[in-house]
Amino acid sequence: IIAVSQHTKNIIVKEYDIPADKIEVVHNSIDINIYQKATGDNAYKYLSKLKQQGYRVVSNIGRLTVQKGLYNLLQTAKIVVENAPKTIFLIVGSGEQYTELIELAAGLKISKNVIFTDFQRGKHWRDAFSIADLFVMPSVSEPFGLTPLEAIGYGAPVLVSKQSGVAEVITNCLKVDFWDIDEMANQIVSVLKNDSLRDELHRQCYNEFLKLSWDEAADKIVSHYQRHAQLVGAR
């Protein structure tokens, strides 16, 4: 069995009672050659204007479903806005929680600080990453999680839940338990109030990002198959 992260391997062992020595971990990767600096005016012109007035943007891009932890992110957003009122949360994606989350933002009285775009692709999708001062992935459980790597590629530092596989690959990103909204808020506010910290975080995680390669992942898979084939042949 090949798992995309140690996090996934642990779940397989626990839930399916598979011996750990039968499971190999090969992390997902990404093709870094597809990422280029954003060109032209950002598609989110309203947010660009707000940033000129001192606002900061926190982005989340993905499916609006329970697994992705958006309920906790909005609870966190309330705390963040109380401490940093000039913060906009950009939520890009669609899913069964779309209406529920809009209603939650209204109930928390943070609607003016949260923008829901629904599903986006192309430039609007790319620019949602590039306009962010911080990308947050608060997933309850994420086998791997590619969006933080995409965020890094488009210029944003990232905060991810410890319950994700990507947290094993990028060591210089911010990490938090998905349920700890107070600590999540503390980390977000620290980045939003310190541009030097934001830039340094991205510099460090981007250096790790540049070392990623699907070739390395493929080599590991081939190596595992060859080793197991030899073991079978020896029997």
mmCIF file of C-alpha atoms in Angstrom:
data_model
loop_
_atom_site.group_PDB
_atom_site.id
_atom_site.type_symbol
_atom_site.label_atom_id
_atom_site.label_comp_id
_atom_site.label_asym_id
_atom_site.label_seq_id
_atom_site.Cartn_x
_atom_site.Cartn_y
_atom_site.Cartn_z
ATOM 1 C CA ILE A 1 0.000 0.000 0.000
ATOM 2 C CA ILE A 2 1.296 3.441 -0.904
ATOM 3 C CA ALA A 3 -0.040 6.379 1.127
ATOM 4 C CA VAL A 4 0.340 10.046 0.144
ATOM 5 C CA SER A 5 1.412 11.040 3.680
ATOM 6 C CA GLN A 6 2.292 9.703 7.114
ATOM 7 C CA HIS A 7 -1.022 11.199 8.248
ATOM 8 C CA THR A 8 -2.837 8.964 5.754
ATOM 9 C CA LYS A 9 -0.724 5.958 6.725
ATOM 10 C CA ASN A 10 -1.658 6.414 10.379
ATOM 11 C CA ILE A 11 -5.349 6.473 9.483
ATOM 12 C CA ILE A 12 -5.021 3.313 7.362
ATOM 13 C CA VAL A 13 -3.317 1.494 10.230
ATOM 14 C CA LYS A 14 -5.913 2.659 12.745
ATOM 15 C CA GLU A 15 -9.103 2.280 10.720
ATOM 16 C CA TYR A 16 -8.282 -0.797 8.622
ATOM 17 C CA ASP A 17 -5.899 -2.652 10.941
ATOM 18 C CA ILE A 18 -3.247 -2.915 8.207
ATOM 19 C CA PRO A 19 0.289 -3.661 9.497
ATOM 20 C CA ALA A 20 2.405 -0.510 9.286
ATOM 21 C CA ASP A 21 5.250 -2.358 7.522
ATOM 22 C CA LYS A 22 2.947 -3.025 4.563
ATOM 23 C CA ILE A 23 2.430 0.696 3.929
ATOM 24 C CA GLU A 24 4.939 2.964 2.184
ATOM 25 C CA VAL A 25 4.676 6.767 2.247
ATOM 26 C CA VAL A 26 5.250 8.712 -0.979
ATOM 27 C CA HIS A 27 4.190 12.321 -0.645
ATOM 28 C CA ASN A 28 2.322 14.103 -3.396
ATOM 29 C CA SER A 29 4.277 16.747 -5.246
ATOM 30 C CA ILE A 30 3.699 19.468 -7.798
ATOM 31 C CA ASP A 31 5.056 20.687 -11.127
ATOM 32 C CA ILE A 32 6.762 23.924 -10.163
ATOM 33 C CA ASN A 33 7.306 24.907 -13.802
ATOM 34 C CA ILE A 34 3.647 25.884 -14.224
ATOM 35 C CA TYR A 35 3.919 28.697 -11.664
ATOM 36 C CA GLN A 36 4.804 32.184 -12.777
ATOM 37 C CA LYS A 37 4.451 35.557 -11.152
ATOM 38 C CA ALA A 38 1.031 37.081 -11.623
ATOM 39 C CA THR A 39 0.843 39.454 -14.573
ATOM 40 C CA GLY A 40 -1.490 42.348 -15.268
ATOM 41 C CA ASP A 41 -3.977 43.827 -12.856
ATOM 42 C CA ASN A 42 -5.334 41.448 -10.244
ATOM 43 C CA ALA A 43 -8.822 40.218 -11.083
ATOM 44 C CA TYR A 44 -10.019 41.212 -7.611
ATOM 45 C CA LYS A 45 -9.885 44.966 -8.226
ATOM 46 C CA TYR A 46 -12.004 45.739 -5.151
ATOM 47 C CA LEU A 47 -9.510 43.936 -2.926
ATOM 48 C CA SER A 48 -6.579 45.613 -4.675
ATOM 49 C CA LYS A 49 -8.103 49.018 -3.828
ATOM 50 C CA LEU A 50 -8.646 47.966 -0.222
ATOM 51 C CA LYS A 51 -5.032 46.806 0.085
ATOM 52 C CA GLN A 52 -3.932 50.272 -1.005
ATOM 53 C CA GLN A 53 -5.872 51.533 2.030
ATOM 54 C CA GLY A 54 -4.039 49.224 4.424
ATOM 55 C CA TYR A 55 -6.297 46.163 4.307
ATOM 56 C CA ARG A 56 -4.877 42.644 4.355
ATOM 57 C CA VAL A 57 -6.310 39.565 2.637
ATOM 58 C CA VAL A 58 -6.563 36.005 3.953
ATOM 59 C CA SER A 59 -7.505 33.469 1.280
ATOM 60 C CA ASN A 60 -8.933 29.979 1.319
ATOM 61 C CA ILE A 61 -9.520 28.089 -1.907
ATOM 62 C CA GLY A 62 -11.204 24.701 -2.104
ATOM 63 C CA ARG A 63 -14.418 22.769 -1.637
ATOM 64 C CA LEU A 64 -16.856 24.168 0.898
ATOM 65 C CA THR A 65 -17.387 20.957 2.811
ATOM 66 C CA VAL A 66 -17.105 19.851 6.433
ATOM 67 C CA GLN A 67 -13.728 18.160 5.882
ATOM 68 C CA LYS A 68 -12.148 21.484 4.881
ATOM 69 C CA GLY A 69 -12.740 23.149 8.251
ATOM 70 C CA LEU A 70 -14.391 26.354 6.996
ATOM 71 C CA TYR A 71 -16.698 26.520 10.027
ATOM 72 C CA ASN A 72 -13.655 26.896 12.268
ATOM 73 C CA LEU A 73 -12.047 29.347 9.862
ATOM 74 C CA LEU A 74 -15.031 31.697 10.117
ATOM 75 C CA GLN A 75 -15.008 31.385 13.908
ATOM 76 C CA THR A 76 -11.339 32.319 13.683
ATOM 77 C CA ALA A 77 -12.148 35.180 11.320
ATOM 78 C CA LYS A 78 -14.344 36.789 13.965
ATOM 79 C CA ILE A 79 -11.422 36.871 16.405
ATOM 80 C CA VAL A 80 -9.050 38.152 13.716
ATOM 81 C CA VAL A 81 -11.374 40.986 12.700
ATOM 82 C CA GLU A 82 -11.733 42.037 16.331
ATOM 83 C CA ASN A 83 -7.946 42.427 16.518
ATOM 84 C CA ALA A 84 -7.262 43.524 12.940
ATOM 85 C CA PRO A 85 -10.425 45.170 11.553
ATOM 86 C CA LYS A 86 -8.814 45.852 8.173
ATOM 87 C CA THR A 87 -8.828 42.159 7.233
ATOM 88 C CA ILE A 88 -10.771 40.582 4.389
ATOM 89 C CA PHE A 89 -11.274 36.813 4.145
ATOM 90 C CA LEU A 90 -11.563 35.639 0.537
ATOM 91 C CA ILE A 91 -13.358 32.288 0.304
ATOM 92 C CA VAL A 92 -13.133 30.762 -3.171
ATOM 93 C CA GLY A 93 -14.990 27.566 -3.985
ATOM 94 C CA SER A 94 -18.318 25.801 -4.048
ATOM 95 C CA GLY A 95 -19.851 22.965 -2.072
ATOM 96 C CA GLU A 96 -22.730 21.874 0.109
ATOM 97 C CA GLN A 97 -21.784 24.338 2.863
ATOM 98 C CA TYR A 98 -21.930 27.428 0.639
ATOM 99 C CA THR A 99 -25.214 28.840 1.958
ATOM 100 C CA GLU A 100 -24.540 27.631 5.497
ATOM 101 C CA LEU A 101 -21.217 29.469 5.623
ATOM 102 C CA ILE A 102 -22.699 32.704 4.263
ATOM 103 C CA GLU A 103 -25.340 32.525 6.978
ATOM 104 C CA LEU A 104 -22.664 31.776 9.590
ATOM 105 C CA ALA A 105 -20.654 34.849 8.551
ATOM 106 C CA ALA A 106 -23.821 36.941 8.899
ATOM 107 C CA GLY A 107 -24.559 35.426 12.306
ATOM 108 C CA LEU A 108 -21.021 36.237 13.462
ATOM 109 C CA LYS A 109 -21.512 39.808 12.184
ATOM 110 C CA ILE A 110 -18.445 39.634 9.923
ATOM 111 C CA SER A 111 -20.191 39.634 6.528
ATOM 112 C CA LYS A 112 -18.466 42.862 5.468
ATOM 113 C CA ASN A 113 -15.111 41.183 6.070
ATOM 114 C CA VAL A 114 -15.828 37.924 4.201
ATOM 115 C CA ILE A 115 -16.180 37.570 0.434
ATOM 116 C CA PHE A 116 -17.560 34.339 -1.074
ATOM 117 C CA THR A 117 -16.805 34.051 -4.797
ATOM 118 C CA ASP A 118 -18.228 30.577 -5.541
ATOM 119 C CA PHE A 119 -16.228 28.346 -7.926
ATOM 120 C CA GLN A 120 -13.504 30.076 -9.954
ATOM 121 C CA ARG A 121 -10.997 29.024 -12.590
ATOM 122 C CA GLY A 122 -8.269 30.596 -14.683
ATOM 123 C CA LYS A 123 -7.072 34.084 -13.762
ATOM 124 C CA HIS A 124 -9.660 34.542 -10.984
ATOM 125 C CA TRP A 125 -8.432 31.307 -9.408
ATOM 126 C CA ARG A 126 -4.739 32.228 -9.721
ATOM 127 C CA ASP A 127 -5.246 35.796 -8.527
ATOM 128 C CA ALA A 128 -7.064 34.584 -5.402
ATOM 129 C CA PHE A 129 -3.722 33.104 -4.357
ATOM 130 C CA SER A 130 -1.527 36.003 -5.481
ATOM 131 C CA ILE A 131 -3.560 38.723 -3.750
ATOM 132 C CA ALA A 132 -3.385 36.919 -0.407
ATOM 133 C CA ASP A 133 -1.164 38.085 2.423
ATOM 134 C CA LEU A 134 -1.741 34.637 3.899
ATOM 135 C CA PHE A 135 -3.331 31.435 2.618
ATOM 136 C CA VAL A 136 -5.047 29.273 5.250
ATOM 137 C CA MET A 137 -5.997 25.600 4.914
ATOM 138 C CA PRO A 138 -7.730 24.604 8.194
ATOM 139 C CA SER A 139 -8.769 21.098 7.106
ATOM 140 C CA VAL A 140 -10.168 18.712 9.707
ATOM 141 C CA SER A 141 -8.390 15.873 7.932
ATOM 142 C CA GLU A 142 -6.464 16.203 4.682
ATOM 143 C CA PRO A 143 -4.690 13.187 3.135
ATOM 144 C CA PHE A 144 -2.254 15.614 1.541
ATOM 145 C CA GLY A 145 -3.558 19.024 0.405
ATOM 146 C CA LEU A 146 -2.139 20.608 -2.748
ATOM 147 C CA THR A 147 -3.634 24.106 -2.429
ATOM 148 C CA PRO A 148 -0.972 25.345 0.029
ATOM 149 C CA LEU A 149 1.701 24.419 -2.534
ATOM 150 C CA GLU A 150 -0.262 26.308 -5.188
ATOM 151 C CA ALA A 151 -0.482 29.296 -2.845
ATOM 152 C CA ILE A 152 3.285 29.270 -2.293
ATOM 153 C CA GLY A 153 3.829 29.075 -6.036
ATOM 154 C CA TYR A 154 1.695 32.166 -6.574
ATOM 155 C CA GLY A 155 3.356 34.190 -3.848
ATOM 156 C CA ALA A 156 1.542 33.664 -0.546
ATOM 157 C CA PRO A 157 2.838 32.262 2.751
ATOM 158 C CA VAL A 158 0.654 29.542 4.215
ATOM 159 C CA LEU A 159 -0.902 28.328 7.439
ATOM 160 C CA VAL A 160 -2.069 24.691 7.415
ATOM 161 C CA SER A 161 -3.689 22.356 9.890
ATOM 162 C CA LYS A 162 -1.432 19.824 11.566
ATOM 163 C CA GLN A 163 -3.979 17.232 10.415
ATOM 164 C CA SER A 164 -2.742 17.440 6.812
ATOM 165 C CA GLY A 165 -0.145 15.618 4.769
ATOM 166 C CA VAL A 166 1.342 18.776 3.263
ATOM 167 C CA ALA A 167 2.442 19.824 6.766
ATOM 168 C CA GLU A 168 4.989 16.987 6.526
ATOM 169 C CA VAL A 169 6.501 18.415 3.333
ATOM 170 C CA ILE A 170 6.692 22.155 3.986
ATOM 171 C CA THR A 171 8.416 22.618 7.313
ATOM 172 C CA ASN A 172 8.616 26.423 7.207
ATOM 173 C CA CYS A 173 4.899 27.106 6.997
ATOM 174 C CA LEU A 174 2.699 27.965 9.970
ATOM 175 C CA LYS A 175 0.858 25.000 11.502
ATOM 176 C CA VAL A 176 -2.042 24.717 13.913
ATOM 177 C CA ASP A 177 -4.566 22.137 15.118
ATOM 178 C CA PHE A 178 -7.742 22.617 13.083
ATOM 179 C CA TRP A 179 -9.852 22.977 16.225
ATOM 180 C CA ASP A 180 -7.674 25.607 17.926
ATOM 181 C CA ILE A 181 -9.323 28.786 16.659
ATOM 182 C CA ASP A 182 -7.567 31.001 19.213
ATOM 183 C CA GLU A 183 -4.093 29.896 18.141
ATOM 184 C CA MET A 184 -5.131 30.040 14.486
ATOM 185 C CA ALA A 185 -6.262 33.633 15.016
ATOM 186 C CA ASN A 186 -3.027 34.496 16.845
ATOM 187 C CA GLN A 187 -0.916 33.222 13.959
ATOM 188 C CA ILE A 188 -3.015 34.980 11.321
ATOM 189 C CA VAL A 189 -2.929 38.320 13.153
ATOM 190 C CA SER A 190 0.848 38.039 13.658
ATOM 191 C CA VAL A 191 1.376 37.724 9.903
ATOM 192 C CA LEU A 192 -1.111 40.449 8.992
ATOM 193 C CA LYS A 193 0.520 42.945 11.333
ATOM 194 C CA ASN A 194 4.078 42.170 10.305
ATOM 195 C CA ASP A 195 4.942 42.443 6.616
ATOM 196 C CA SER A 196 8.533 41.377 7.267
ATOM 197 C CA LEU A 197 7.315 38.182 8.914
ATOM 198 C CA ARG A 198 4.961 37.533 5.995
ATOM 199 C CA ASP A 199 7.730 37.991 3.428
ATOM 200 C CA GLU A 200 10.231 35.856 5.358
ATOM 201 C CA LEU A 201 7.708 33.042 5.770
ATOM 202 C CA HIS A 202 7.074 32.998 2.047
ATOM 203 C CA ARG A 203 10.781 33.149 1.229
ATOM 204 C CA GLN A 204 11.523 30.136 3.388
ATOM 205 C CA CYS A 205 8.612 27.990 2.243
ATOM 206 C CA TYR A 206 9.262 28.973 -1.391
ATOM 207 C CA ASN A 207 12.806 27.622 -1.091
ATOM 208 C CA GLU A 208 11.291 24.282 -0.023
ATOM 209 C CA PHE A 209 8.706 24.513 -2.794
ATOM 210 C CA LEU A 210 11.466 24.804 -5.410
ATOM 211 C CA LYS A 211 12.868 21.437 -4.352
ATOM 212 C CA LEU A 212 9.605 19.575 -5.020
ATOM 213 C CA SER A 213 9.358 17.247 -7.995
ATOM 214 C CA TRP A 214 6.993 14.573 -9.272
ATOM 215 C CA ASP A 215 10.105 12.856 -10.632
ATOM 216 C CA GLU A 216 11.319 12.179 -7.097
ATOM 217 C CA ALA A 217 7.905 10.806 -6.108
ATOM 218 C CA ALA A 218 7.872 8.574 -9.199
ATOM 219 C CA ASP A 219 11.386 7.302 -8.429
ATOM 220 C CA LYS A 220 10.289 6.367 -4.901
ATOM 221 C CA ILE A 221 7.285 4.438 -6.220
ATOM 222 C CA VAL A 222 9.424 2.550 -8.751
ATOM 223 C CA SER A 223 11.943 1.769 -6.008
ATOM 224 C CA HIS A 224 9.217 0.384 -3.735
ATOM 225 C CA TYR A 225 7.812 -1.817 -6.522
ATOM 226 C CA GLN A 226 11.266 -3.131 -7.376
ATOM 227 C CA ARG A 227 12.039 -3.943 -3.750
ATOM 228 C CA HIS A 228 8.743 -5.741 -3.220
ATOM 229 C CA ALA A 229 9.138 -7.597 -6.520
ATOM 230 C CA GLN A 230 12.524 -8.840 -5.354
ATOM 231 C CA LEU A 231 11.027 -9.982 -2.044
ATOM 232 C CA VAL A 232 8.299 -11.901 -3.873
ATOM 233 C CA GLY A 233 10.846 -13.419 -6.231
ATOM 234 C CA ALA A 234 12.990 -14.528 -3.292
ATOM 235 C CA ARG A 235 10.044 -16.467 -1.885
#
